[in-house]
PDB file of C-alpha atoms and ligand atoms in Angstrom:
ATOM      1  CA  UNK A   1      99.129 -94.890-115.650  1.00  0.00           C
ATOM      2  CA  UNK A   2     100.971 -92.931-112.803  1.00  0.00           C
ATOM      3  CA  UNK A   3     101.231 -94.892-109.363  1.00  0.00           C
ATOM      4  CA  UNK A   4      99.083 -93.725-106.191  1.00  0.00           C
ATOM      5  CA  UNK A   5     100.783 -91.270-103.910  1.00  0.00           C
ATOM      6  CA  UNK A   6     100.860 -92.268-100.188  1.00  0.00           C
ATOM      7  CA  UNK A   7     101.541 -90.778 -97.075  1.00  0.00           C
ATOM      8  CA  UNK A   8     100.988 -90.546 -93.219  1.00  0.00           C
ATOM      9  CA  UNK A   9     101.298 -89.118 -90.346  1.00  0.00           C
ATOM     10  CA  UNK A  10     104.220 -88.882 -87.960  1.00  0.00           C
ATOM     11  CA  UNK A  11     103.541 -91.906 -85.456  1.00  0.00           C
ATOM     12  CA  UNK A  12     102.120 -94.336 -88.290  1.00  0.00           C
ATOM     13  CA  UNK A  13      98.645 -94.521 -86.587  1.00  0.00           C
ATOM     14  CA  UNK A  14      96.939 -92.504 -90.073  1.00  0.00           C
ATOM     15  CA  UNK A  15      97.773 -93.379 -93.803  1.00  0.00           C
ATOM     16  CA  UNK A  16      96.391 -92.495 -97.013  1.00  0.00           C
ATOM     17  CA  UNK A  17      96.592 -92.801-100.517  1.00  0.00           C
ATOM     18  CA  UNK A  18      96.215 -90.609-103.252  1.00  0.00           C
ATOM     19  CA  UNK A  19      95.091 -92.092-106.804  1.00  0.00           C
ATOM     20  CA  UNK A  20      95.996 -90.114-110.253  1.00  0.00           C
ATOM     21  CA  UNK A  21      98.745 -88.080-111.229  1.00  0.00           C
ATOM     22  CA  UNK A  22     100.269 -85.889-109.341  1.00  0.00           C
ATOM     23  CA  UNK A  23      98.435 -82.968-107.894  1.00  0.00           C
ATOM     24  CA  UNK A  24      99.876 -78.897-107.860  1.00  0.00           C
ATOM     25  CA  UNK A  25     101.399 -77.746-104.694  1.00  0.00           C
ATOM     26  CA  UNK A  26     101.696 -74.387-103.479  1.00  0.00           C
ATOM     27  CA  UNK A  27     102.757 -72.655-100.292  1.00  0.00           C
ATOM     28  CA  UNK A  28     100.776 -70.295 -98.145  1.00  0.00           C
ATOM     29  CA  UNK A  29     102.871 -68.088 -95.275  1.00  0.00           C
ATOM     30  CA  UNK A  30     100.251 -66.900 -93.631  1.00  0.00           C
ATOM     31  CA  UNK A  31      99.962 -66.261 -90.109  1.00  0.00           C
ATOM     32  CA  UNK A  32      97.488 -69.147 -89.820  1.00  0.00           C
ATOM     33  CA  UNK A  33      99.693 -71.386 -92.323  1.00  0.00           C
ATOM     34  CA  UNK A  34     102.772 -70.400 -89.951  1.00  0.00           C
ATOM     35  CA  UNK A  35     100.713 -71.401 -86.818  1.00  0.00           C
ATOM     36  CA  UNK A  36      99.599 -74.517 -88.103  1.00  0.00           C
ATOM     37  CA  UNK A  37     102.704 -75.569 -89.406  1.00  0.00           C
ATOM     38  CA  UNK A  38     104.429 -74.672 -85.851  1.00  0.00           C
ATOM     39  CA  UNK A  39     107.085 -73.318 -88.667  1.00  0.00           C
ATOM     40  CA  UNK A  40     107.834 -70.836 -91.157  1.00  0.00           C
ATOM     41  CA  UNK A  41     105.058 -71.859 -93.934  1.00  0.00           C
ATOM     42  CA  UNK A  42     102.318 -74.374 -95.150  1.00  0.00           C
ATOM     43  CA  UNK A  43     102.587 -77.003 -98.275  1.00  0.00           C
ATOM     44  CA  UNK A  44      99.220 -77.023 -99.772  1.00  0.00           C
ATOM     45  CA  UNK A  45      98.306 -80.134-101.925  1.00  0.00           C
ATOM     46  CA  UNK A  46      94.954 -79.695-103.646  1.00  0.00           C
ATOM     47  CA  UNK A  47      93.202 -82.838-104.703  1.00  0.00           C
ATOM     48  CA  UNK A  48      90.015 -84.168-105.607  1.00  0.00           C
ATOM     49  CA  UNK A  49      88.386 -85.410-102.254  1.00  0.00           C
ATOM     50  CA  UNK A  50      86.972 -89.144-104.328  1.00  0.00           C
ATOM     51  CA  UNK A  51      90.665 -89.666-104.742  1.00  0.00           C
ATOM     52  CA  UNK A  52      92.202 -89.901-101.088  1.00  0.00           C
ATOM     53  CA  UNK A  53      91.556 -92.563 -99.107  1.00  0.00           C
ATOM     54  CA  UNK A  54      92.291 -93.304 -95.684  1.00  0.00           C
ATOM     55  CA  UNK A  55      93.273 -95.645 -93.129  1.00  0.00           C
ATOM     56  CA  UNK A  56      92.605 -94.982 -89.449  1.00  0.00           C
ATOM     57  CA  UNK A  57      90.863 -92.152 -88.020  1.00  0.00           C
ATOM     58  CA  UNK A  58      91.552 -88.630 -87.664  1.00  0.00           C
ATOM     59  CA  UNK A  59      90.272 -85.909 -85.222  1.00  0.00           C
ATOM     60  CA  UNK A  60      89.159 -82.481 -86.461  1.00  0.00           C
ATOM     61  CA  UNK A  61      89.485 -79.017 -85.211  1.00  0.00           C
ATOM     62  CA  UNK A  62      87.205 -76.100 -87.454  1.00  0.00           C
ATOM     63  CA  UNK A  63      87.897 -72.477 -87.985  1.00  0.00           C
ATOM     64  CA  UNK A  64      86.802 -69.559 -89.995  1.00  0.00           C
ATOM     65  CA  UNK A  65      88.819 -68.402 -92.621  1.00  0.00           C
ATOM     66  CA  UNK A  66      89.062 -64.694 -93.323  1.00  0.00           C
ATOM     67  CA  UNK A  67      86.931 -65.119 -96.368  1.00  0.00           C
ATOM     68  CA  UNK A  68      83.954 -66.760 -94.112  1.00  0.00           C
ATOM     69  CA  UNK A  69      84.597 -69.864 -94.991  1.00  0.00           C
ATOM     70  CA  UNK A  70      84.580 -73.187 -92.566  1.00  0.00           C
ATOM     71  CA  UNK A  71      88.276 -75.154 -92.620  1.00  0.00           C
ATOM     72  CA  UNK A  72      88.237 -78.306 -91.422  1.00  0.00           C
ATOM     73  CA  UNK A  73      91.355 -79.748 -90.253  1.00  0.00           C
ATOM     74  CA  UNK A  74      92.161 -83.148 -90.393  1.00  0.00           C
ATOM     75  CA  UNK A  75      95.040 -84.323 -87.891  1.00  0.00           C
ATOM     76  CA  UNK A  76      96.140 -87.887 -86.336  1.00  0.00           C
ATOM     77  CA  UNK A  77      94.739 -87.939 -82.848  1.00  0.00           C
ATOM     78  CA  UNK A  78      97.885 -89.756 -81.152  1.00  0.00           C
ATOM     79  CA  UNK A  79     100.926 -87.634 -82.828  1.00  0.00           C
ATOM     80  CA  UNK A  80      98.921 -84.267 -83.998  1.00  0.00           C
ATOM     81  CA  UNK A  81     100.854 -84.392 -87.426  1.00  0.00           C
ATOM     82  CA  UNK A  82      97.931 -82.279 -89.639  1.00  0.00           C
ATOM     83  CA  UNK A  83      97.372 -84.155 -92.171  1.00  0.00           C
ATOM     84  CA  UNK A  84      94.795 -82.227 -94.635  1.00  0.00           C
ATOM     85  CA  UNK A  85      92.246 -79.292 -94.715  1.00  0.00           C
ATOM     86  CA  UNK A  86      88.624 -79.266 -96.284  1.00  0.00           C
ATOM     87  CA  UNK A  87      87.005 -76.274 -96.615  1.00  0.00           C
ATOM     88  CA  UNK A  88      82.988 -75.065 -96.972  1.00  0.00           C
ATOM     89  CA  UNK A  89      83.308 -72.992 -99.295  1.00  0.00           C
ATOM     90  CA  UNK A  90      84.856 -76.313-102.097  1.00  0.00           C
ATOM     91  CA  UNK A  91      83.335 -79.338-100.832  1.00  0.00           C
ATOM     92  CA  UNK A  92      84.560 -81.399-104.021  1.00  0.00           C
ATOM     93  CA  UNK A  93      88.677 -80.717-103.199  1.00  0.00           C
ATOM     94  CA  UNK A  94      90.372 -81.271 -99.918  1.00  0.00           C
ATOM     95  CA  UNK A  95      94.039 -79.699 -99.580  1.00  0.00           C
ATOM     96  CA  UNK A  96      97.056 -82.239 -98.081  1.00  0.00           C
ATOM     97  CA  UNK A  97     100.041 -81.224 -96.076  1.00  0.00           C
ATOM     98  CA  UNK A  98     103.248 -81.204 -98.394  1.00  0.00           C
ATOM     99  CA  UNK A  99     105.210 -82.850 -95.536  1.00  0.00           C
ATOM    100  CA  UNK A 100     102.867 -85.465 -94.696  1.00  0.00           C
ATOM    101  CA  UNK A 101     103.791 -87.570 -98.418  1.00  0.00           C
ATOM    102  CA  UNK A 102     106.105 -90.377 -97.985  1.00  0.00           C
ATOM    103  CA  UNK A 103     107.993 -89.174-101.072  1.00  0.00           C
ATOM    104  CA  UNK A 104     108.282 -85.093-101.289  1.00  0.00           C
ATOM    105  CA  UNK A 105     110.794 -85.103-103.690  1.00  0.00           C
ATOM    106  CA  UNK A 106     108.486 -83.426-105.919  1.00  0.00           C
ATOM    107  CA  UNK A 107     106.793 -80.875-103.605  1.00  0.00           C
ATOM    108  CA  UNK A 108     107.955 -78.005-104.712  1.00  0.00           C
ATOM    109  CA  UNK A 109     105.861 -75.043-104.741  1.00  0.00           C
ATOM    110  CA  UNK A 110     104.685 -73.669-107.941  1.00  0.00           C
ATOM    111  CA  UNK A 111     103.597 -70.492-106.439  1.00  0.00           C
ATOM    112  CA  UNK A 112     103.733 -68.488-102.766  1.00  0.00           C
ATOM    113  CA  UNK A 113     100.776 -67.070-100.825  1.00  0.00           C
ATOM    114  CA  UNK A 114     100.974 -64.117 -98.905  1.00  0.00           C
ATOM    115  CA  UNK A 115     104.332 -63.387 -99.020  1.00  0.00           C
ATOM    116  CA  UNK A 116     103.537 -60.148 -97.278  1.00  0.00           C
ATOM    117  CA  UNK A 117     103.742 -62.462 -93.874  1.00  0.00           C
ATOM    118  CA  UNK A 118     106.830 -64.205 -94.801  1.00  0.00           C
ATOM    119  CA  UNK A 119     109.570 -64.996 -92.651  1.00  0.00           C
ATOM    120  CA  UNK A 120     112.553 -62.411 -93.734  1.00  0.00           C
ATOM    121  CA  UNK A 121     114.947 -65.559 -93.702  1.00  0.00           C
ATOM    122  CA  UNK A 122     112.760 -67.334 -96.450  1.00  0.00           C
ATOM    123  CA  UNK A 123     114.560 -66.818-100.142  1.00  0.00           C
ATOM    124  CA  UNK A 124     112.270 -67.538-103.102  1.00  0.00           C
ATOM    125  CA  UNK A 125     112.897 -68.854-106.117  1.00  0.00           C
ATOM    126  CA  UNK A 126     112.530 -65.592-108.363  1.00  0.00           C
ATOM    127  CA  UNK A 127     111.072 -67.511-111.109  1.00  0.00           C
ATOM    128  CA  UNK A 128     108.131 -68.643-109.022  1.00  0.00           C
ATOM    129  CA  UNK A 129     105.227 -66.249-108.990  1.00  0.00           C
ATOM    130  CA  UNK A 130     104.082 -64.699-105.342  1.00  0.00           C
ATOM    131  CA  UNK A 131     101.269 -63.250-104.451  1.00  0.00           C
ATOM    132  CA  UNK A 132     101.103 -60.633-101.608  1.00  0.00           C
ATOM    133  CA  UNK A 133      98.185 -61.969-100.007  1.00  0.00           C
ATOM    134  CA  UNK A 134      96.253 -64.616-101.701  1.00  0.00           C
ATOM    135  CA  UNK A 135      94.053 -64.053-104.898  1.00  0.00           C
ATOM    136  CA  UNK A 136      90.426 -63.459-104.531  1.00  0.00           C
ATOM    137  CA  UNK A 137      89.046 -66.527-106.007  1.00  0.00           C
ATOM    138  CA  UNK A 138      90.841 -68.947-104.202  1.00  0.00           C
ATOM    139  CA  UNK A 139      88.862 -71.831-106.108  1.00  0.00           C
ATOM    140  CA  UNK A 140      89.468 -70.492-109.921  1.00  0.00           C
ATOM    141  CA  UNK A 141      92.864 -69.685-108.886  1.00  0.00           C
ATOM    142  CA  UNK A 142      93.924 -73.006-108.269  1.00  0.00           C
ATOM    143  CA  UNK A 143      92.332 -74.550-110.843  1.00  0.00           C
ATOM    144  CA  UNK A 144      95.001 -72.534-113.255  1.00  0.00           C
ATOM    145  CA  UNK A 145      97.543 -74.262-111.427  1.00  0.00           C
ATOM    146  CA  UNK A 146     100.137 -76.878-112.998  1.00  0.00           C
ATOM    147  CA  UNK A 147      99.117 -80.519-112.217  1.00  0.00           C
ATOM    148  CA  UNK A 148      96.189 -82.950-111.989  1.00  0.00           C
ATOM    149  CA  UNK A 149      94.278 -81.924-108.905  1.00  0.00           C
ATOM    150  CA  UNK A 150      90.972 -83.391-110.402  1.00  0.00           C
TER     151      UNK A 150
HETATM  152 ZN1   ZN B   1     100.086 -90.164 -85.853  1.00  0.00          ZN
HETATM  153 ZN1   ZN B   2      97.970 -69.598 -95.223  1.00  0.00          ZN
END
Protein backbone atom coordinates (compact mmCIF):
# COMPACT_ATOMS: atom_id res chain seq x y z
CA UNK A 1 0.00 0.00 0.00
CA UNK A 2 1.86 3.27 -1.08
CA UNK A 3 0.63 6.55 0.79
CA UNK A 4 -1.45 9.34 -1.18
CA UNK A 5 0.59 12.07 -2.76
CA UNK A 6 -0.47 15.66 -1.85
CA UNK A 7 0.11 18.94 -2.97
CA UNK A 8 -1.05 22.64 -3.45
CA UNK A 9 -0.78 25.61 -4.65
CA UNK A 10 1.46 28.51 -3.71
CA UNK A 11 -0.85 30.62 -1.25
CA UNK A 12 -2.53 27.41 0.43
CA UNK A 13 -6.05 28.42 -0.83
CA UNK A 14 -6.09 24.83 -3.32
CA UNK A 15 -4.95 21.27 -2.15
CA UNK A 16 -5.20 17.93 -3.48
CA UNK A 17 -4.44 14.51 -3.09
CA UNK A 18 -3.36 11.92 -5.22
CA UNK A 19 -4.26 8.12 -4.28
CA UNK A 20 -1.97 5.05 -5.69
CA UNK A 21 1.49 4.75 -6.43
CA UNK A 22 3.35 7.04 -7.83
CA UNK A 23 2.59 8.32 -11.26
CA UNK A 24 5.49 8.91 -14.40
CA UNK A 25 6.69 12.38 -14.87
CA UNK A 26 8.05 13.87 -17.83
CA UNK A 27 9.06 17.31 -19.02
CA UNK A 28 7.80 19.21 -22.00
CA UNK A 29 9.98 22.57 -23.20
CA UNK A 30 7.79 23.78 -25.36
CA UNK A 31 7.08 27.23 -26.10
CA UNK A 32 3.66 26.85 -24.46
CA UNK A 33 5.24 24.64 -21.50
CA UNK A 34 7.92 27.61 -21.18
CA UNK A 35 5.06 30.23 -21.13
CA UNK A 36 3.07 28.54 -18.72
CA UNK A 37 5.69 27.76 -16.48
CA UNK A 38 6.89 31.63 -16.64
CA UNK A 39 10.37 29.46 -16.78
CA UNK A 40 12.52 27.33 -18.72
CA UNK A 41 10.18 24.02 -18.88
CA UNK A 42 6.96 22.14 -17.68
CA UNK A 43 6.78 18.94 -15.13
CA UNK A 44 4.05 16.85 -16.46
CA UNK A 45 2.42 14.35 -13.96
CA UNK A 46 -0.07 12.07 -15.70
CA UNK A 47 -2.68 10.49 -13.53
CA UNK A 48 -5.88 8.92 -13.59
CA UNK A 49 -8.50 11.81 -13.15
CA UNK A 50 -10.84 9.25 -10.29
CA UNK A 51 -7.66 9.49 -8.31
CA UNK A 52 -7.10 13.34 -7.51
CA UNK A 53 -9.14 14.97 -5.36
CA UNK A 54 -9.45 18.41 -4.42
CA UNK A 55 -10.01 20.93 -1.90
CA UNK A 56 -11.08 24.46 -2.82
CA UNK A 57 -11.79 25.74 -6.12
CA UNK A 58 -9.84 26.47 -9.07
CA UNK A 59 -10.39 28.82 -12.10
CA UNK A 60 -9.78 27.64 -15.67
CA UNK A 61 -8.35 29.17 -18.72
CA UNK A 62 -8.79 26.76 -22.29
CA UNK A 63 -6.62 26.63 -25.32
CA UNK A 64 -6.04 24.66 -28.41
CA UNK A 65 -3.25 22.55 -28.62
CA UNK A 66 -1.42 22.17 -31.91
CA UNK A 67 -2.89 18.76 -32.35
CA UNK A 68 -6.66 20.30 -32.08
CA UNK A 69 -7.14 19.34 -28.97
CA UNK A 70 -8.96 21.47 -25.96
CA UNK A 71 -6.43 21.97 -22.67
CA UNK A 72 -7.95 22.91 -19.82
CA UNK A 73 -5.97 24.53 -17.25
CA UNK A 74 -6.57 24.30 -13.81
CA UNK A 75 -4.96 27.20 -11.60
CA UNK A 76 -5.70 28.67 -7.91
CA UNK A 77 -7.67 31.83 -8.46
CA UNK A 78 -5.91 33.95 -5.54
CA UNK A 79 -2.01 33.02 -6.24
CA UNK A 80 -2.23 31.74 -10.12
CA UNK A 81 0.13 28.73 -9.19
CA UNK A 82 -1.21 26.17 -12.28
CA UNK A 83 -1.96 23.45 -10.76
CA UNK A 84 -3.01 20.69 -13.54
CA UNK A 85 -4.10 20.35 -17.26
CA UNK A 86 -7.03 18.15 -18.73
CA UNK A 87 -7.22 17.73 -22.12
CA UNK A 88 -10.26 16.73 -24.85
CA UNK A 89 -8.69 14.66 -26.59
CA UNK A 90 -8.07 11.96 -22.90
CA UNK A 91 -10.89 12.70 -20.76
CA UNK A 92 -9.98 9.66 -18.35
CA UNK A 93 -6.18 11.27 -17.31
CA UNK A 94 -5.54 14.77 -16.15
CA UNK A 95 -1.70 15.89 -16.11
CA UNK A 96 -0.30 17.74 -12.58
CA UNK A 97 2.38 20.33 -12.32
CA UNK A 98 5.72 18.65 -11.02
CA UNK A 99 6.25 21.70 -8.75
CA UNK A 100 2.95 21.90 -7.32
CA UNK A 101 3.67 18.27 -4.98
CA UNK A 102 4.54 18.93 -1.48
CA UNK A 103 7.32 16.34 -1.79
CA UNK A 104 9.25 16.47 -5.40
CA UNK A 105 11.97 14.58 -4.35
CA UNK A 106 11.02 12.09 -6.80
CA UNK A 107 10.06 14.22 -9.84
CA UNK A 108 12.46 13.56 -11.98
CA UNK A 109 11.77 13.35 -15.54
CA UNK A 110 11.90 10.10 -17.24
CA UNK A 111 11.89 11.59 -20.60
CA UNK A 112 12.08 15.36 -22.41
CA UNK A 113 9.62 16.82 -24.92
CA UNK A 114 10.59 18.95 -27.56
CA UNK A 115 13.91 19.51 -26.87
CA UNK A 116 14.14 21.30 -30.17
CA UNK A 117 12.73 24.51 -28.01
CA UNK A 118 14.98 24.05 -25.15
CA UNK A 119 16.70 26.61 -23.34
CA UNK A 120 20.61 26.28 -24.49
CA UNK A 121 21.49 26.53 -20.64
CA UNK A 122 19.37 23.31 -19.88
CA UNK A 123 21.93 20.06 -19.58
CA UNK A 124 20.17 16.68 -19.82
CA UNK A 125 20.81 13.75 -18.33
CA UNK A 126 22.23 11.71 -21.44
CA UNK A 127 20.70 8.62 -20.25
CA UNK A 128 17.20 10.04 -20.43
CA UNK A 129 15.55 9.70 -23.79
CA UNK A 130 14.42 13.17 -25.71
CA UNK A 131 12.30 13.63 -28.18
CA UNK A 132 12.63 16.57 -30.67
CA UNK A 133 9.17 17.50 -30.64
CA UNK A 134 6.72 15.30 -28.99
CA UNK A 135 5.60 11.79 -30.36
CA UNK A 136 2.52 11.52 -32.37
CA UNK A 137 0.36 9.60 -30.11
CA UNK A 138 0.64 11.53 -27.19
CA UNK A 139 -1.90 9.09 -25.34
CA UNK A 140 -0.07 5.56 -26.28
CA UNK A 141 3.09 7.26 -25.65
CA UNK A 142 2.59 7.83 -22.19
CA UNK A 143 1.06 4.90 -21.40
CA UNK A 144 4.73 3.18 -22.14
CA UNK A 145 5.96 5.31 -19.55
CA UNK A 146 7.55 4.07 -16.09
CA UNK A 147 5.03 4.39 -13.18
CA UNK A 148 1.40 3.89 -12.14
CA UNK A 149 -0.52 6.63 -13.89
CA UNK A 150 -3.76 4.45 -13.87
ZN1 LIG B 1 -3.17 29.72 -4.23
ZN1 LIG C 1 4.98 21.61 -23.80
Amino acid sequence: MSEALTGGCQCGAVRFTVSGGRPPVYACHCRECQKQSASAFALSVPVARDRLTIEGETATWQRLSASGATTTCHFCPRCGTRLYHESSRSPERITIKGGAFDDTSWIAPQAHLWVSRKQPWVMLDPDVPTHDTQPEDLSAWRDGLVGDWR
